[in-house]
Amino acid sequence: PRRPRVRRARMPPRGRGRAATDAAASSKTPNSAVASGKRLFVTVGTTSFDALLAALDRPKVVATLRARGFTSVAVQFGRGEASGRVRNLVSRPGLEVSMFAFKPSLEAEMRASDLVITHAGAGSIFECLAVEKPCLVVVNERLMGNHQAELAEALAERGHLRWCVPANLEQALAEFEPESLVPYEGGDPEGVARALDQLLSC
């Protein structure tokens, strides 16, 4: 009589067993996706800039961030009120958001980021330029009398950064090209002096 055929179970290829399957599954988790994307750091300095936080939370701005590959956002909100102002940002799938009021130094946050959005305070601007990170300055229109816009514009004309006001944040992010920026020579006091001269001559 004919012997019954015994169908052998197919063994997974080497390296494709359960461990490999688990690894493949874990690579699709949100945390892994976040880790593989770009990081944005937003700072308002030591005061408050609620208009910037509100602009950052607009659905179109959040969508632009995701479209440009950002998966992680850190927000330093200073003396402002962050809770309730970034609901869209926090709830957006694929975005990991962290927030804090103050830290002794923001250098580590800036160095760990692919883009820094900062208020137009001179200290924050030059700190960002010194660590050679792409810088998008958002000018507080309520403080126009303190020459913040003039400083941002003077540095933008030299190619070191880009700037906008809160209402134009979406467009500024969509058009931002870090490759077009001119590196800032941190030890170049003449460059700072020229920018300040242009500011004070206004």
CSV table of N, CA and C in Angstrom, one decimal, residues 3-113:
chain,number,residue,atom,x,y,z
A,3,ARG,N,2.3,4.7,1.1
A,3,ARG,CA,2.5,5.4,2.3
A,3,ARG,C,1.9,6.8,2.3
A,4,PRO,N,1.2,7.2,3.3
A,4,PRO,CA,0.6,8.6,3.3
A,4,PRO,C,1.7,9.6,3.2
A,5,ARG,N,1.5,10.7,2.5
A,5,ARG,CA,2.5,11.8,2.4
A,5,ARG,C,2.4,12.6,3.6
A,6,VAL,N,3.5,12.9,4.2
A,6,VAL,CA,3.6,13.8,5.3
A,6,VAL,C,4.1,15.1,4.9
A,7,ARG,N,3.3,16.1,5.1
A,7,ARG,CA,3.6,17.5,4.7
A,7,ARG,C,4.5,18.1,5.8
A,8,ARG,N,5.7,18.5,5.4
A,8,ARG,CA,6.6,19.1,6.3
A,8,ARG,C,6.3,20.5,6.6
A,9,ALA,N,6.3,20.9,7.8
A,9,ALA,CA,6.1,22.3,8.1
A,9,ALA,C,7.2,23.2,7.6
A,10,ARG,N,6.9,24.3,7.0
A,10,ARG,CA,7.9,25.2,6.4
A,10,ARG,C,8.5,26.0,7.6
A,11,MET,N,9.8,25.9,7.6
A,11,MET,CA,10.5,26.6,8.6
A,11,MET,C,10.8,28.0,8.1
A,12,PRO,N,10.7,29.0,9.0
A,12,PRO,CA,11.0,30.4,8.6
A,12,PRO,C,12.5,30.5,8.2
A,13,PRO,N,12.8,31.4,7.2
A,13,PRO,CA,14.2,31.6,6.8
A,13,PRO,C,15.0,32.1,8.0
A,14,ARG,N,16.3,31.8,8.0
A,14,ARG,CA,17.1,32.2,9.0
A,14,ARG,C,17.0,33.7,9.2
A,15,GLY,N,16.8,34.1,10.5
A,15,GLY,CA,16.7,35.5,10.8
A,15,GLY,C,15.3,36.0,10.6
A,16,ARG,N,14.4,35.2,10.3
A,16,ARG,CA,13.0,35.6,10.1
A,16,ARG,C,12.0,34.9,11.1
A,17,GLY,N,12.6,34.4,12.2
A,17,GLY,CA,11.8,33.7,13.2
A,17,GLY,C,11.0,34.7,14.0
A,18,ARG,N,10.6,34.3,15.2
A,18,ARG,CA,9.7,35.2,16.1
A,18,ARG,C,10.5,36.4,16.5
A,19,ALA,N,11.7,36.3,16.8
A,19,ALA,CA,12.5,37.5,17.2
A,19,ALA,C,12.5,38.5,16.1
A,20,ALA,N,12.8,38.0,14.9
A,20,ALA,CA,12.8,39.0,13.7
A,20,ALA,C,11.4,39.6,13.5
A,21,THR,N,10.4,38.7,13.6
A,21,THR,CA,9.0,39.2,13.4
A,21,THR,C,8.7,40.3,14.5
A,22,ASP,N,9.0,40.0,15.7
A,22,ASP,CA,8.8,41.0,16.8
A,22,ASP,C,9.5,42.3,16.5
A,23,ALA,N,10.8,42.2,16.0
A,23,ALA,CA,11.5,43.4,15.7
A,23,ALA,C,10.9,44.2,14.6
A,24,ALA,N,10.4,43.5,13.6
A,24,ALA,CA,9.7,44.2,12.5
A,24,ALA,C,8.5,44.9,13.0
A,25,ALA,N,7.7,44.2,13.9
A,25,ALA,CA,6.5,44.8,14.4
A,25,ALA,C,6.8,46.0,15.3
A,26,SER,N,7.9,45.9,16.1
A,26,SER,CA,8.2,47.0,17.0
A,26,SER,C,8.7,48.2,16.2
A,27,SER,N,9.3,48.0,15.0
A,27,SER,CA,9.8,49.1,14.2
A,27,SER,C,8.6,50.0,13.7
A,28,LYS,N,7.4,49.5,13.8
A,28,LYS,CA,6.2,50.2,13.3
A,28,LYS,C,5.5,50.9,14.4
A,29,THR,N,6.0,50.8,15.6
A,29,THR,CA,5.4,51.5,16.8
A,29,THR,C,5.6,53.0,16.7
A,30,PRO,N,4.7,53.8,17.3
A,30,PRO,CA,4.8,55.2,17.2
A,30,PRO,C,6.1,55.7,17.8
A,31,ASN,N,6.6,55.1,18.9
A,31,ASN,CA,7.9,55.6,19.4
A,31,ASN,C,9.0,55.5,18.5
A,32,SER,N,9.0,54.3,17.7
A,32,SER,CA,10.1,54.2,16.7
A,32,SER,C,10.0,55.2,15.6
A,33,ALA,N,8.7,55.4,15.2
A,33,ALA,CA,8.5,56.4,14.1
A,33,ALA,C,9.0,57.8,14.6
A,34,VAL,N,8.7,58.1,15.8
A,34,VAL,CA,9.1,59.4,16.3
A,34,VAL,C,10.6,59.5,16.3
A,35,ALA,N,11.2,58.5,16.8
A,35,ALA,CA,12.7,58.5,16.9
A,35,ALA,C,13.3,58.7,15.5
A,36,SER,N,12.7,58.3,14.4
A,36,SER,CA,13.3,58.4,13.1
A,36,SER,C,13.1,59.7,12.4
A,37,GLY,N,12.2,60.5,13.0
A,37,GLY,CA,11.9,61.8,12.3
A,37,GLY,C,12.7,63.0,12.8
A,38,LYS,N,12.3,64.2,12.4
A,38,LYS,CA,13.0,65.4,12.8
A,38,LYS,C,12.5,65.9,14.1
A,39,ARG,N,13.3,66.7,14.7
A,39,ARG,CA,12.9,67.3,16.0
A,39,ARG,C,12.9,68.8,15.9
A,40,LEU,N,11.8,69.4,16.5
A,40,LEU,CA,11.6,70.8,16.5
A,40,LEU,C,11.7,71.3,17.9
A,41,PHE,N,12.4,72.4,18.1
A,41,PHE,CA,12.4,73.0,19.5
A,41,PHE,C,11.9,74.5,19.3
A,42,VAL,N,11.0,74.8,20.2
A,42,VAL,CA,10.3,76.1,20.2
A,42,VAL,C,10.6,76.8,21.5
A,43,THR,N,11.1,78.0,21.5
A,43,THR,CA,11.4,78.7,22.7
A,43,THR,C,10.8,80.2,22.6
A,44,VAL,N,10.2,80.6,23.8
A,44,VAL,CA,9.7,81.9,23.9
A,44,VAL,C,10.5,82.8,24.8
A,45,GLY,N,11.6,82.3,25.4
A,45,GLY,CA,12.4,83.0,26.3
A,45,GLY,C,11.9,83.1,27.7
A,46,THR,N,12.2,84.1,28.4
A,46,THR,CA,11.9,84.2,29.8
A,46,THR,C,10.6,84.9,30.1
A,47,THR,N,9.9,85.4,29.1
A,47,THR,CA,8.6,86.1,29.3
A,47,THR,C,7.5,85.2,28.8
A,48,SER,N,6.6,85.7,28.1
A,48,SER,CA,5.5,84.9,27.5
A,48,SER,C,5.3,85.4,26.0
A,49,PHE,N,4.8,84.4,25.2
A,49,PHE,CA,4.6,84.7,23.8
A,49,PHE,C,3.4,83.8,23.4
A,50,ASP,N,2.2,84.1,23.9
A,50,ASP,CA,1.1,83.2,23.7
A,50,ASP,C,0.7,83.2,22.2
A,51,ALA,N,0.9,84.3,21.5
A,51,ALA,CA,0.6,84.3,20.1
A,51,ALA,C,1.4,83.3,19.3
A,52,LEU,N,2.6,83.1,19.7
A,52,LEU,CA,3.4,82.1,19.0
A,52,LEU,C,2.9,80.7,19.3
A,53,LEU,N,2.5,80.4,20.6
A,53,LEU,CA,2.0,79.1,20.9
A,53,LEU,C,0.7,78.9,20.2
A,54,ALA,N,-0.2,79.9,20.1
A,54,ALA,CA,-1.4,79.8,19.3
A,54,ALA,C,-1.2,79.5,17.9
A,55,ALA,N,-0.2,80.2,17.3
A,55,ALA,CA,0.1,79.9,15.9
A,55,ALA,C,0.6,78.5,15.7
A,56,LEU,N,1.5,78.1,16.6
A,56,LEU,CA,2.0,76.7,16.5
A,56,LEU,C,1.0,75.6,16.5
A,57,ASP,N,-0.1,75.9,17.2
A,57,ASP,CA,-1.2,75.0,17.4
A,57,ASP,C,-2.3,75.0,16.3
A,58,ARG,N,-2.1,75.9,15.3
A,58,ARG,CA,-3.1,75.9,14.2
A,58,ARG,C,-3.0,74.6,13.4
A,59,PRO,N,-4.2,74.0,13.1
A,59,PRO,CA,-4.2,72.7,12.3
A,59,PRO,C,-3.3,72.7,11.1
A,60,LYS,N,-3.3,73.8,10.3
A,60,LYS,CA,-2.5,73.8,9.1
A,60,LYS,C,-1.0,73.9,9.4
A,61,VAL,N,-0.6,74.5,10.5
A,61,VAL,CA,0.8,74.5,11.0
A,61,VAL,C,1.2,73.2,11.4
A,62,VAL,N,0.4,72.5,12.2
A,62,VAL,CA,0.7,71.1,12.7
A,62,VAL,C,0.8,70.2,11.5
A,63,ALA,N,-0.1,70.3,10.5
A,63,ALA,CA,0.0,69.5,9.3
A,63,ALA,C,1.3,69.8,8.5
A,64,THR,N,1.7,71.0,8.5
A,64,THR,CA,2.9,71.4,7.8
A,64,THR,C,4.1,70.7,8.4
A,65,LEU,N,4.1,70.8,9.8
A,65,LEU,CA,5.2,70.1,10.5
A,65,LEU,C,5.3,68.6,10.1
A,66,ARG,N,4.2,67.9,10.1
A,66,ARG,CA,4.2,66.5,9.8
A,66,ARG,C,4.7,66.3,8.3
A,67,ALA,N,4.2,67.2,7.5
A,67,ALA,CA,4.5,67.0,6.0
A,67,ALA,C,6.0,67.2,5.8
A,68,ARG,N,6.7,68.0,6.7
A,68,ARG,CA,8.1,68.3,6.5
A,68,ARG,C,8.9,67.3,7.3
A,69,GLY,N,8.3,66.3,7.9
A,69,GLY,CA,9.0,65.2,8.5
A,69,GLY,C,9.3,65.3,10.0
A,70,PHE,N,8.6,66.3,10.7
A,70,PHE,CA,8.8,66.4,12.1
A,70,PHE,C,8.0,65.5,12.9
A,71,THR,N,8.6,64.8,13.8
A,71,THR,CA,7.8,63.8,14.6
A,71,THR,C,8.0,64.1,16.1
A,72,SER,N,8.8,65.1,16.5
A,72,SER,CA,9.0,65.4,17.9
A,72,SER,C,9.1,66.9,18.0
A,73,VAL,N,8.4,67.4,19.0
A,73,VAL,CA,8.3,68.9,19.3
A,73,VAL,C,8.5,69.1,20.7
A,74,ALA,N,9.5,70.0,21.1
A,74,ALA,CA,9.7,70.4,22.5
A,74,ALA,C,9.4,71.9,22.5
A,75,VAL,N,8.6,72.3,23.5
A,75,VAL,CA,8.1,73.7,23.6
A,75,VAL,C,8.5,74.2,25.0
A,76,GLN,N,9.3,75.3,25.0
A,76,GLN,CA,9.6,76.1,26.2
A,76,GLN,C,8.7,77.3,26.2
A,77,PHE,N,7.7,77.3,27.1
A,77,PHE,CA,6.7,78.3,27.1
A,77,PHE,C,6.9,79.4,28.1
A,78,GLY,N,7.9,79.5,28.8
A,78,GLY,CA,8.2,80.6,29.7
A,78,GLY,C,7.1,80.9,30.7
A,79,ARG,N,6.8,82.2,30.8
A,79,ARG,CA,5.7,82.6,31.7
A,79,ARG,C,4.3,82.5,31.1
A,80,GLY,N,4.2,82.0,29.9
A,80,GLY,CA,2.9,81.9,29.3
A,80,GLY,C,2.2,80.7,29.8
A,81,GLU,N,1.0,80.5,29.2
A,81,GLU,CA,0.1,79.5,29.6
A,81,GLU,C,0.1,78.5,28.4
A,82,ALA,N,0.6,77.3,28.6
A,82,ALA,CA,0.7,76.3,27.5
A,82,ALA,C,-0.5,75.4,27.5
A,83,SER,N,-1.0,75.0,28.7
A,83,SER,CA,-2.2,74.1,28.7
A,83,SER,C,-3.4,74.7,28.0
A,84,GLY,N,-4.0,74.0,27.1
A,84,GLY,CA,-5.1,74.5,26.3
A,84,GLY,C,-4.7,75.2,25.1
A,85,ARG,N,-3.5,75.6,24.9
A,85,ARG,CA,-3.1,76.4,23.7
A,85,ARG,C,-2.4,75.5,22.6
A,86,VAL,N,-2.1,74.3,23.0
A,86,VAL,CA,-1.5,73.4,22.0
A,86,VAL,C,-2.2,72.1,21.9
A,87,ARG,N,-3.5,72.1,21.9
A,87,ARG,CA,-4.3,70.9,21.9
A,87,ARG,C,-4.2,70.1,20.6
A,88,ASN,N,-4.2,70.9,19.5
A,88,ASN,CA,-4.0,70.2,18.2
A,88,ASN,C,-2.6,69.6,18.0
A,89,LEU,N,-1.6,70.3,18.5
A,89,LEU,CA,-0.2,69.8,18.5
A,89,LEU,C,-0.1,68.5,19.3
A,90,VAL,N,-0.7,68.5,20.5
A,90,VAL,CA,-0.5,67.3,21.4
A,90,VAL,C,-1.3,66.1,20.9
A,91,SER,N,-2.5,66.4,20.2
A,91,SER,CA,-3.4,65.3,19.8
A,91,SER,C,-3.0,64.8,18.4
A,92,ARG,N,-2.1,65.4,17.7
A,92,ARG,CA,-1.8,65.0,16.4
A,92,ARG,C,-1.1,63.6,16.4
A,93,PRO,N,-1.6,62.6,15.7
A,93,PRO,CA,-0.9,61.3,15.6
A,93,PRO,C,0.5,61.4,15.0
A,94,GLY,N,1.4,60.8,15.5
A,94,GLY,CA,2.8,60.8,15.0
A,94,GLY,C,3.6,61.9,15.5
A,95,LEU,N,3.1,62.7,16.4
A,95,LEU,CA,3.9,63.8,17.0
A,95,LEU,C,4.1,63.6,18.5
A,96,GLU,N,5.3,63.5,18.9
A,96,GLU,CA,5.6,63.4,20.3
A,96,GLU,C,5.9,64.8,20.9
A,97,VAL,N,5.2,65.3,21.8
A,97,VAL,CA,5.3,66.7,22.3
A,97,VAL,C,5.7,66.7,23.8
A,98,SER,N,6.7,67.5,24.1
A,98,SER,CA,7.1,67.8,25.5
A,98,SER,C,7.1,69.3,25.7
A,99,MET,N,6.8,69.7,26.9
A,99,MET,CA,6.7,71.1,27.3
A,99,MET,C,7.3,71.4,28.6
A,100,PHE,N,8.0,72.5,28.8
A,100,PHE,CA,8.5,72.9,30.0
A,100,PHE,C,8.6,74.5,30.1
A,101,ALA,N,8.6,75.0,31.3
A,101,ALA,CA,8.6,76.5,31.4
A,101,ALA,C,10.0,77.0,31.3
A,102,PHE,N,10.9,76.5,32.1
A,102,PHE,CA,12.3,77.1,32.1
A,102,PHE,C,13.3,75.9,32.3
A,103,LYS,N,14.5,76.2,31.9
A,103,LYS,CA,15.7,75.4,32.2
A,103,LYS,C,16.9,76.3,32.3
A,104,PRO,N,17.9,75.9,33.1
A,104,PRO,CA,19.0,76.7,33.3
A,104,PRO,C,19.7,77.1,32.0
A,105,SER,N,19.7,76.1,31.0
A,105,SER,CA,20.3,76.4,29.7
A,105,SER,C,19.4,75.7,28.7
A,106,LEU,N,19.4,76.3,27.5
A,106,LEU,CA,18.6,75.7,26.4
A,106,LEU,C,19.5,75.2,25.3
A,107,GLU,N,20.8,75.2,25.6
A,107,GLU,CA,21.8,74.8,24.5
A,107,GLU,C,21.6,73.3,24.1
A,108,ALA,N,21.4,72.4,25.1
A,108,ALA,CA,21.2,71.0,24.8
A,108,ALA,C,19.9,70.8,24.0
A,109,GLU,N,18.9,71.5,24.3
A,109,GLU,CA,17.6,71.4,23.5
A,109,GLU,C,17.9,71.8,22.1
A,110,MET,N,18.6,72.9,21.9
A,110,MET,CA,18.9,73.4,20.6
A,110,MET,C,19.8,72.5,19.8
A,111,ARG,N,20.8,72.0,20.4
A,111,ARG,CA,21.7,71.0,19.7
A,111,ARG,C,21.0,69.8,19.3
A,112,ALA,N,20.0,69.3,20.1
A,112,ALA,CA,19.3,68.1,19.8
A,112,ALA,C,18.3,68.2,18.7
A,113,SER,N,18.1,69.4,18.2
A,113,SER,CA,17.0,69.7,17.3
A,113,SER,C,17.4,69.9,15.8
